[in-house]
């Protein structure tokens, strides 16, 4: 189906807006309803995946009850307690729709699936297999993610398969894989109270992972010290022994500086370094230039505070570093994570009870999604699509010729540019909202407009679905069963509470039916998610992320199971690397990290560093949480945080509407004048769409290794609205271009991207 361009409205005037909805599901406050069933399951939102019970009455989800699960102990955050209101929400997508003459019309499943399959066959016959792409989401169960990966490689035969976890913590994944030989948090949350010092680097734990806080408080109750590294004085930072408010984008300089001071203080665990690691001498040499004074000049943190932090951290045993998007959303995200790992290894902490380093995964199934094969370079079990042996294994497992198994395709950030260039002609988007979540989203709009066929499977209309040629109504998490893998590497079981609303179907089922119409039904003859799980377990057997020993019954009975779990009698592996690392020689690898500044530094035109992030009331692109009354009423629109000294200099009052501008564009929003942010830094939450999206402003440059965008820092200006009008008439020039930073642009015009082995 060709796209009717008349339908599309430029993003800045685009009026698809569900800000006003915020309506909970009907019946949410009807006091006469009493639950007849309590269904044990988990929250659908962040990577913590808290245990909860869904209350069901007469086939409807009517509420939530606490569940004493090992990692959340009955606690839920503000998002978790209202997650259930999505299930019967009045704005759920109920029927398949096809766009005809610019209007979305209700059709039957048969019509919708037949139309998609026919168009894909035409497109692939004319332009090749790679002209159709799959862009998948990491909030789906492992079963759905597995089917998505298999569908791309087996049914479509396209190499362009990637997931939105690319935008989350893929840099940490690569760093852990390089350093440890395996990408997973090395320890469970329940280990945290054993730490003697916790250093939180670039993680707003209290807002983004509220339930992790109870484990940090337990450590504090036992006397642990706390260091927080963040340009904002986050709620956690307010309780810390030391807050290090660094300039956004200078993380690896600080981590190198801390390591240099640990060395100077004689706090390196020499025996551990000698017997369990390799690469130490290069690392030691690389951090030598980062004296406290030099580190202060780069990071803006006073030298004495750097020394104090190194001593607090260096004196504790065990000590734990927790990090998240603050250091991972960067053009040097992999380096930042490796610098944190170097510090933990130098102190001999990784593999200890309560010690080491851990990333806090943001998305519900960001961890499992890639382990089961929906990342561009990965096959189930954490096998690599560019590894001959792994390819042979998976081709044999799926019963296909290895020559038909596609190679690595474009990363999610690259895919969009291939769409804009016309190389990808069609894409199916599963449970993802590119229009809000990708940087420089004017480019994303161009890409979606250029597609001949955009298919979106989701349960709510989103800013991305608004561009779809075909919309497929998906079931929500409470309407299906399956597993997810949380930020600890704990595989947990999602249980079905109710039947799908309207004509909604689980994504795995939608993909299986499409595969049948593409002539590949024999490979997708699953009759339920359990059958998918059993194939998935076998597909991962013998791989790094081995799920084979886990049954749904064991997962439910044992409070989740940690991979690797290679045999049915295996207890799972909550704590990794206690004796050896996963590299063949059993050693962790240390890598020298050479500080590189952010791609955009402030200048006379853009004097601030703009950073973005989450708030407690919303989840990712807000497609779900902006519809839930309580959450929406608490944070109905974005704001820009600015320090009082900067606001006074510019004459900006609290709550005044201002304009924030970068080299990509500008947006108007409310100023929040707060003393809890560096005076040279601005912060905007990223959960909003269209004119309220901070991703109109963010820098699309990516980490050359893993293609994760530099969401966390770009140069920006902020103005009162009357000043902004004059500046818009004569905008300043951009201070970087693809010519000056070619390796950091996700796509360079004229170059074919997504070649095998490019992204990791
Ligand atoms: Fe738990 Fe995260 Fe859900 Fe909050 S959003 S209840 S922390 S899983």
XYZ file of C-alpha atoms in Angstrom, residues 59-665:
607
model
C -13.306 -11.885 33.721
C -12.131 -8.287 34.282
C -8.952 -7.066 35.930
C -10.124 -4.726 38.697
C -7.055 -4.098 40.797
C -3.726 -5.140 42.182
C -2.472 -6.720 45.408
C 1.061 -6.870 46.781
C 2.975 -10.093 46.267
C 5.855 -11.107 48.490
C 8.271 -11.972 45.727
C 12.008 -12.355 46.527
C 13.151 -9.120 44.915
C 10.279 -6.703 45.660
C 8.979 -8.132 48.944
C 5.441 -6.869 48.380
C 6.427 -3.348 47.308
C 5.226 -1.606 44.164
C 6.018 1.883 42.878
C 3.397 4.424 41.644
C 3.471 2.888 38.159
C 3.053 -0.662 39.390
C -0.074 0.052 41.412
C -1.959 1.404 38.403
C -0.503 -0.813 35.654
C -3.673 -2.933 35.728
C -5.768 0.036 34.538
C -4.453 -0.494 31.021
C -6.179 -3.822 30.600
C -9.749 -2.622 30.096
C -8.766 0.909 29.159
C -11.284 2.604 26.824
C -8.524 3.546 24.381
C -7.312 -0.014 23.768
C -6.984 -0.931 20.093
C -9.686 -3.521 19.510
C -9.651 -4.363 15.809
C -7.199 -4.597 12.912
C -7.247 -1.491 10.718
C -5.984 -0.684 7.225
C -5.446 2.844 5.978
C -7.496 3.544 2.862
C -7.451 6.991 1.279
C -5.707 8.289 4.355
C -8.305 6.926 6.781
C -7.815 3.938 9.073
C -10.693 1.503 8.529
C -11.667 -1.522 10.554
C -10.998 -4.808 8.742
C -10.954 -8.491 9.640
C -7.791 -10.229 10.791
C -7.917 -12.249 7.595
C -7.938 -9.111 5.455
C -5.194 -7.415 7.443
C -2.811 -10.371 7.570
C -3.480 -11.328 3.955
C -2.815 -7.760 2.834
C 0.467 -7.529 4.772
C 1.758 -10.871 3.534
C 0.868 -10.073 -0.066
C 2.591 -6.673 0.052
C 5.691 -8.101 1.730
C 5.966 -10.773 -0.946
C 5.692 -8.096 -3.635
C 8.241 -5.832 -1.947
C 10.736 -8.637 -1.357
C 10.322 -9.936 -4.912
C 11.065 -6.482 -6.268
C 13.689 -5.209 -3.803
C 15.117 -8.258 -2.055
C 14.578 -9.851 1.331
C 16.223 -7.042 3.289
C 13.670 -4.509 2.052
C 11.382 -5.603 4.912
C 12.490 -4.985 8.499
C 11.366 -5.958 11.994
C 11.679 -3.360 14.765
C 10.828 -5.051 18.000
C 10.205 -4.037 21.604
C 11.741 -5.168 24.862
C 8.652 -4.937 26.993
C 7.407 -8.159 25.434
C 7.858 -11.611 26.939
C 10.796 -13.830 26.012
C 8.376 -15.980 24.069
C 7.250 -13.036 21.911
C 10.822 -11.816 21.467
C 11.969 -15.286 20.423
C 9.216 -15.569 17.831
C 10.022 -12.052 16.560
C 13.683 -12.966 16.022
C 12.838 -16.266 14.394
C 10.152 -14.629 12.260
C 12.654 -12.115 10.851
C 15.340 -14.683 10.126
C 13.198 -17.654 9.049
C 9.883 -16.319 7.731
C 11.005 -13.027 6.193
C 14.659 -13.954 5.730
C 15.667 -10.371 6.387
C 18.829 -9.319 8.155
C 17.170 -6.121 9.382
C 15.947 -7.216 12.794
C 16.646 -5.160 15.881
C 14.991 -4.100 19.102
C 14.492 -0.956 21.125
C 16.798 -2.283 23.828
C 19.415 -0.810 21.501
C 18.349 2.545 22.936
C 18.466 1.388 26.527
C 21.599 -0.304 27.856
C 23.214 -1.946 24.847
C 26.487 -0.186 25.659
C 26.566 -1.886 29.065
C 25.791 -5.210 27.387
C 28.824 -4.900 25.108
C 31.073 -3.738 27.951
C 30.077 -6.679 30.177
C 30.505 -9.116 27.316
C 33.985 -7.759 26.598
C 35.119 -7.570 30.182
C 33.516 -10.675 31.644
C 32.721 -12.804 28.585
C 29.046 -12.707 29.515
C 26.467 -9.938 29.593
C 24.384 -10.039 32.750
C 24.275 -8.390 36.136
C 26.749 -10.429 38.184
C 24.625 -10.432 41.332
C 21.020 -10.461 42.554
C 19.397 -7.425 44.184
C 19.263 -9.301 47.455
C 23.086 -9.074 47.598
C 23.035 -5.270 47.759
C 22.611 -5.040 51.568
C 25.973 -6.765 51.977
C 27.835 -3.898 50.305
C 29.993 -1.694 52.521
C 29.945 1.138 49.996
C 27.551 1.723 47.113
C 28.553 4.062 44.333
C 25.646 4.952 42.037
C 26.827 6.393 38.722
C 24.289 7.875 36.328
C 21.254 6.168 37.812
C 18.251 7.988 39.288
C 17.367 4.902 41.310
C 14.620 6.420 43.453
C 12.575 7.504 40.422
C 13.458 4.940 37.771
C 13.826 1.810 39.930
C 12.015 2.730 43.163
C 11.870 -0.826 44.421
C 15.663 -1.212 44.265
C 15.794 1.490 46.941
C 14.729 -0.902 49.686
C 17.895 -2.922 49.100
C 20.056 0.212 49.216
C 18.339 1.306 52.447
C 19.073 -2.089 53.971
C 22.740 -1.641 53.114
C 22.613 1.852 54.653
C 21.010 0.423 57.788
C 23.984 -1.908 58.069
C 26.386 1.019 57.791
C 27.148 1.184 54.076
C 28.411 4.478 52.702
C 26.770 5.949 49.610
C 28.301 7.971 46.772
C 26.099 9.340 43.980
C 27.499 10.609 40.694
C 24.936 12.676 38.792
C 24.645 16.216 37.401
C 21.353 16.453 39.292
C 20.874 16.101 43.005
C 18.457 13.222 42.585
C 16.356 11.999 45.528
C 19.020 9.368 46.207
C 21.812 11.951 46.001
C 20.132 13.958 48.757
C 20.756 11.074 51.141
C 24.315 10.297 50.007
C 27.547 10.716 51.957
C 29.028 12.278 48.848
C 27.336 13.708 45.782
C 29.597 14.229 42.778
C 27.737 16.576 40.398
C 29.772 16.027 37.270
C 29.345 17.772 33.930
C 27.207 15.508 31.726
C 29.350 13.436 29.395
C 32.534 13.413 31.497
C 31.915 10.095 33.232
C 34.945 8.147 32.057
C 37.286 10.970 33.127
C 35.818 10.806 36.630
C 36.007 7.003 36.791
C 39.617 7.111 35.590
C 40.362 9.787 38.181
C 38.826 7.674 40.945
C 40.878 4.663 39.876
C 44.070 6.730 39.813
C 43.390 7.832 43.388
C 42.623 4.250 44.470
C 46.043 3.290 43.069
C 47.725 6.239 44.809
C 46.130 5.201 48.112
C 47.414 1.632 47.771
C 43.862 0.263 47.669
C 44.249 -1.987 44.614
C 43.687 -5.700 45.323
C 46.962 -6.820 43.778
C 46.387 -10.528 44.180
C 42.945 -10.410 42.578
C 44.240 -8.282 39.725
C 47.175 -10.654 39.164
C 45.217 -13.890 39.330
C 41.789 -12.987 37.930
C 42.285 -10.241 35.357
C 44.338 -9.304 32.333
C 45.218 -5.891 30.913
C 45.995 -4.179 34.213
C 49.280 -2.468 33.282
C 47.676 -0.721 30.288
C 44.796 0.439 32.454
C 47.156 1.715 35.157
C 49.075 3.702 32.556
C 45.889 5.057 30.980
C 44.564 6.518 34.251
C 47.871 8.091 35.284
C 47.116 11.490 33.657
C 43.858 11.795 35.622
C 45.201 13.557 38.674
C 42.539 15.010 40.966
C 43.240 18.443 39.524
C 43.043 17.262 35.920
C 39.859 15.321 36.693
C 38.397 18.434 38.324
C 39.150 20.478 35.218
C 37.248 17.984 33.021
C 34.360 17.003 35.265
C 33.815 20.180 37.268
C 33.971 18.239 40.555
C 36.356 19.705 43.151
C 39.577 17.691 43.457
C 39.139 17.186 47.188
C 35.728 15.618 46.646
C 37.194 13.236 44.078
C 39.866 12.185 46.564
C 37.270 11.753 49.317
C 35.078 9.602 47.062
C 38.000 7.394 46.016
C 38.912 6.896 49.682
C 35.364 6.092 50.740
C 34.994 3.618 47.905
C 38.534 2.247 48.196
C 38.260 1.549 51.926
C 35.075 -0.517 51.699
C 34.968 -4.249 51.172
C 32.700 -5.314 49.585
C 31.899 -2.302 47.451
C 29.348 -2.096 44.670
C 28.987 0.183 41.639
C 25.472 0.546 40.205
C 25.077 2.325 36.896
C 22.395 3.001 34.313
C 21.561 5.214 31.367
C 23.466 8.213 32.735
C 26.730 6.682 31.563
C 25.311 4.338 28.917
C 23.410 6.849 26.723
C 26.596 8.186 25.203
C 28.791 8.098 22.127
C 31.324 6.510 24.466
C 28.838 4.468 26.481
C 30.869 1.273 26.148
C 33.996 3.059 27.386
C 32.124 4.535 30.338
C 30.925 1.109 31.436
C 34.387 -0.387 30.946
C 35.858 2.392 33.112
C 33.405 1.470 35.893
C 34.312 -2.192 35.474
C 38.050 -1.365 35.675
C 37.454 0.321 39.019
C 35.520 -2.636 40.435
C 38.083 -5.144 39.151
C 41.014 -3.140 40.531
C 39.364 -3.346 43.937
C 38.887 -7.092 43.496
C 35.131 -6.863 43.911
C 33.462 -8.639 40.991
C 32.197 -12.062 42.069
C 31.950 -11.189 45.766
C 28.789 -11.254 47.829
C 27.565 -7.638 47.728
C 30.473 -6.479 45.595
C 31.257 -5.649 42.002
C 29.409 -3.715 39.357
C 25.920 -3.927 37.911
C 23.837 -2.160 35.299
C 20.197 -1.422 36.124
C 18.285 -2.399 32.985
C 15.461 0.017 32.201
C 13.038 -1.931 30.059
C 10.885 -4.715 31.410
C 12.586 -7.395 29.315
C 15.614 -5.528 27.979
C 17.811 -8.341 29.265
C 15.846 -11.315 27.968
C 14.928 -9.691 24.670
C 18.437 -9.873 23.342
C 19.267 -13.227 24.920
C 16.515 -14.937 22.975
C 17.494 -13.472 19.637
C 15.849 -10.186 18.673
C 19.033 -8.083 18.596
C 20.647 -7.491 15.203
C 23.782 -9.463 15.991
C 22.396 -12.146 18.289
C 20.710 -15.503 18.006
C 18.986 -17.387 20.853
C 21.172 -18.281 23.808
C 23.379 -15.257 23.221
C 24.821 -16.851 20.123
C 26.386 -14.522 17.588
C 24.960 -14.215 14.125
C 28.423 -13.621 12.683
C 29.951 -16.722 14.302
C 30.091 -19.658 11.871
C 29.581 -22.275 14.554
C 26.647 -20.420 16.076
C 25.081 -19.947 12.659
C 25.391 -23.644 11.857
C 23.896 -24.542 15.221
C 20.852 -22.314 14.864
C 20.273 -23.122 11.198
C 20.266 -26.837 12.072
C 17.989 -26.199 15.056
C 15.497 -24.328 12.915
C 15.832 -26.866 10.100
C 17.041 -24.413 7.476
C 20.039 -24.128 5.204
C 22.712 -22.008 6.886
C 23.109 -20.049 3.651
C 19.508 -18.897 4.069
C 20.147 -17.579 7.576
C 20.599 -13.808 7.217
C 23.702 -12.084 8.515
C 23.743 -9.134 10.869
C 21.525 -6.241 9.832
C 21.154 -2.632 10.807
C 20.938 -1.479 14.387
C 17.643 0.199 15.352
C 19.213 3.643 15.052
C 20.533 2.795 11.582
C 17.313 1.184 10.423
C 15.499 4.499 10.556
C 18.006 6.042 8.198
C 17.732 3.099 5.817
C 13.977 3.744 5.778
C 14.525 7.425 5.072
C 16.916 6.519 2.252
C 14.426 4.087 0.730
C 16.552 0.972 1.256
C 14.060 -0.477 3.735
C 10.599 -0.330 2.132
C 8.481 -1.841 4.864
C 8.732 -2.383 8.584
C 6.679 -4.082 11.260
C 6.987 -2.293 14.594
C 6.158 -4.408 17.620
C 5.367 -2.686 20.901
C 7.620 0.289 20.304
C 7.182 4.024 19.770
C 10.011 5.269 17.561
C 8.494 8.713 17.129
C 9.081 9.468 20.801
C 12.052 7.307 21.687
C 14.559 7.940 18.897
C 16.715 11.081 18.847
C 16.185 13.884 16.355
C 12.674 12.609 15.706
C 12.113 14.851 12.702
C 14.264 12.280 10.853
C 12.077 9.474 12.193
C 9.001 11.104 10.741
C 10.713 11.302 7.341
C 11.603 7.633 7.596
C 8.075 6.495 8.458
C 6.601 8.626 5.696
C 8.941 7.118 3.163
C 7.927 3.508 3.899
C 5.651 1.794 1.407
C 4.086 -0.249 4.194
C 4.317 0.456 7.912
C 2.715 -2.178 10.130
C 2.343 -1.466 13.848
C 1.315 -4.037 16.406
C 0.461 -2.363 19.695
C -2.306 -2.136 22.248
C -2.709 1.663 22.218
C -2.546 4.206 19.438
C 0.878 5.832 19.631
C 2.677 8.637 17.847
C 4.243 5.904 15.671
C 1.023 3.965 15.093
C -0.509 7.190 13.825
C 1.689 6.768 10.720
C 0.819 3.104 10.163
C -0.738 1.671 7.022
C -1.897 -1.329 9.017
C -2.557 -1.468 12.757
C -2.779 -4.802 14.529
C -4.326 -4.844 18.024
C -2.006 -6.652 20.413
C -2.830 -8.279 23.723
C -1.422 -6.675 26.890
C 0.716 -8.586 29.345
C -2.240 -9.577 31.532
C -3.943 -11.246 28.559
C -1.179 -13.740 27.804
C 1.432 -15.796 29.599
C 5.156 -16.157 29.246
C 8.415 -15.152 30.871
C 10.647 -12.113 31.174
C 14.214 -11.774 32.411
C 14.635 -8.947 34.876
C 17.597 -6.672 35.513
C 19.214 -9.276 37.749
C 19.061 -12.023 35.111
C 16.181 -13.629 37.024
C 13.660 -15.268 34.693
C 10.127 -14.770 36.027
C 6.709 -15.946 34.920
C 3.904 -13.708 33.653
C 0.542 -15.396 34.151
C -2.598 -14.786 32.174
C -5.382 -13.044 34.091
C -8.061 -12.452 31.449
C -8.850 -13.091 27.791
C -7.673 -10.455 25.282
C -10.050 -7.548 24.850
C -11.925 -7.098 21.554
C -10.102 -8.919 18.779
C -6.638 -8.370 20.260
C -4.122 -11.192 19.893
C -0.700 -11.890 21.437
C 2.180 -10.762 19.210
C 3.648 -14.264 18.957
C 0.342 -15.477 17.525
C 0.151 -12.584 15.048
C 3.656 -13.374 13.785
C 2.933 -17.095 13.507
C -0.151 -16.373 11.412
C 1.836 -14.041 9.175
C 4.526 -16.709 8.809
C 1.841 -19.125 7.637
C 0.731 -16.677 4.985
C 4.350 -16.317 3.877
C 4.558 -20.072 3.342
C 6.629 -20.718 6.477
C 3.898 -22.007 8.755
C 5.691 -25.297 9.415
C 8.362 -23.413 11.354
C 5.760 -21.578 13.468
C 3.197 -24.216 14.396
C 2.969 -23.074 18.022
C -0.447 -23.454 19.581
C 0.407 -21.561 22.771
C 3.132 -19.596 24.527
C 4.158 -22.731 26.442
C 5.155 -24.420 23.201
C 7.169 -21.341 22.273
C 8.876 -21.467 25.669
C 9.794 -25.111 25.276
C 11.342 -24.451 21.862
C 13.085 -21.350 23.209
C 14.608 -23.350 26.089
C 15.987 -25.883 23.659
C 17.193 -23.143 21.303
C 19.292 -21.621 24.091
C 20.674 -24.969 25.263
C 24.462 -24.942 25.214
C 24.590 -21.191 24.624
C 25.997 -18.583 27.007
C 22.478 -17.618 28.125
C 21.296 -21.158 28.708
C 17.627 -21.374 29.744
C 17.240 -25.091 29.124
C 16.817 -26.138 32.761
C 13.961 -23.741 33.452
C 10.364 -24.859 33.250
C 7.445 -22.521 33.891
C 6.583 -24.622 36.930
C 10.076 -24.275 38.399
C 10.124 -20.540 37.776
C 6.829 -20.088 39.608
C 7.728 -22.439 42.441
C 11.270 -21.136 43.045
C 10.729 -17.380 42.910
C 12.343 -17.097 39.492
C 15.506 -18.723 38.157
C 18.756 -17.107 37.090
C 20.474 -18.137 33.902
C 22.638 -19.990 33.110
C 20.462 -22.908 34.142
C 21.565 -25.699 31.781
C 19.781 -28.710 33.295
C 16.337 -29.328 34.813
C 17.970 -30.085 38.186
C 20.325 -27.075 38.069
C 19.615 -24.422 40.742
C 20.324 -21.487 38.406
C 23.149 -18.981 38.900
C 22.207 -15.914 40.958
C 25.812 -14.818 41.515
C 28.267 -14.940 38.646
C 32.064 -15.000 38.471
C 32.681 -16.231 41.997
C 35.535 -18.434 40.778
C 36.162 -17.555 37.152
C 34.951 -15.258 34.413
C 33.313 -16.479 31.242
C 36.275 -15.901 28.930
C 38.115 -19.095 27.950
C 41.060 -18.272 30.231
C 38.702 -17.590 33.141
C 40.015 -14.033 33.569
C 38.234 -10.708 33.323
C 39.651 -8.348 30.738
C 40.488 -4.761 31.592
C 40.590 -2.150 28.849
C 42.441 1.175 29.004
C 39.941 3.996 28.609
C 41.004 7.258 27.040
C 38.618 10.072 27.813
C 36.778 11.612 24.878
C 34.530 14.607 25.432
C 30.880 14.625 24.308
C 30.373 15.313 20.619
C 28.779 18.655 21.396
C 30.392 20.887 23.977
C 28.754 24.154 25.014
C 29.751 27.225 23.028
C 28.643 30.845 22.769
C 25.488 29.879 20.859
C 24.533 26.864 22.952
C 25.968 27.554 26.410
C 24.268 24.745 28.369
C 24.569 20.963 28.474
C 21.133 19.434 27.964
C 20.444 16.041 29.488
C 17.251 13.959 29.487
C 15.819 11.149 31.569
C 12.875 9.548 33.295
C 10.538 10.595 36.094
C 8.852 8.271 38.553
C 5.380 8.671 37.050
C 6.112 7.578 33.494
C 7.574 4.660 31.602
C 9.676 5.163 28.466
C 7.724 6.799 25.607
C 4.655 7.253 27.858
C 2.335 5.384 25.489
C 0.983 3.505 28.496
C 1.558 5.781 31.486
C 0.293 8.967 29.835
C -3.068 7.212 29.699
C -3.272 6.292 33.362
C -5.095 9.001 35.266
C -3.033 9.206 38.444
C 0.319 9.093 36.651
C -0.749 11.562 34.000
C -2.133 14.033 36.517
C 1.144 14.004 38.449
C 3.306 14.711 35.409
C 1.026 15.863 32.564
C 3.678 17.696 30.538
C 7.459 18.022 30.297
C 9.469 20.753 31.959
C 13.028 22.012 31.831
C 15.004 22.109 35.051
C 17.376 25.058 35.396
C 19.505 26.236 38.315
C 18.412 29.481 40.058
C 21.698 31.247 39.224
C 21.312 30.513 35.501
C 17.630 31.414 35.583
C 18.384 34.730 37.307
C 21.052 35.568 34.718
C 18.524 34.995 31.939
C 15.609 36.575 33.782
C 13.653 33.306 33.781
C 11.076 32.851 36.527
C 9.878 29.544 37.960
C 7.014 28.064 35.868
C 7.563 30.617 33.085
C 7.259 29.178 29.582
C 10.618 29.244 27.809
C 12.199 27.935 24.651
C 15.013 25.365 24.659
C 17.007 25.132 21.480
C 19.699 22.859 20.060
C 21.207 22.390 16.615
C 18.290 20.050 15.765
C 15.351 22.232 16.739
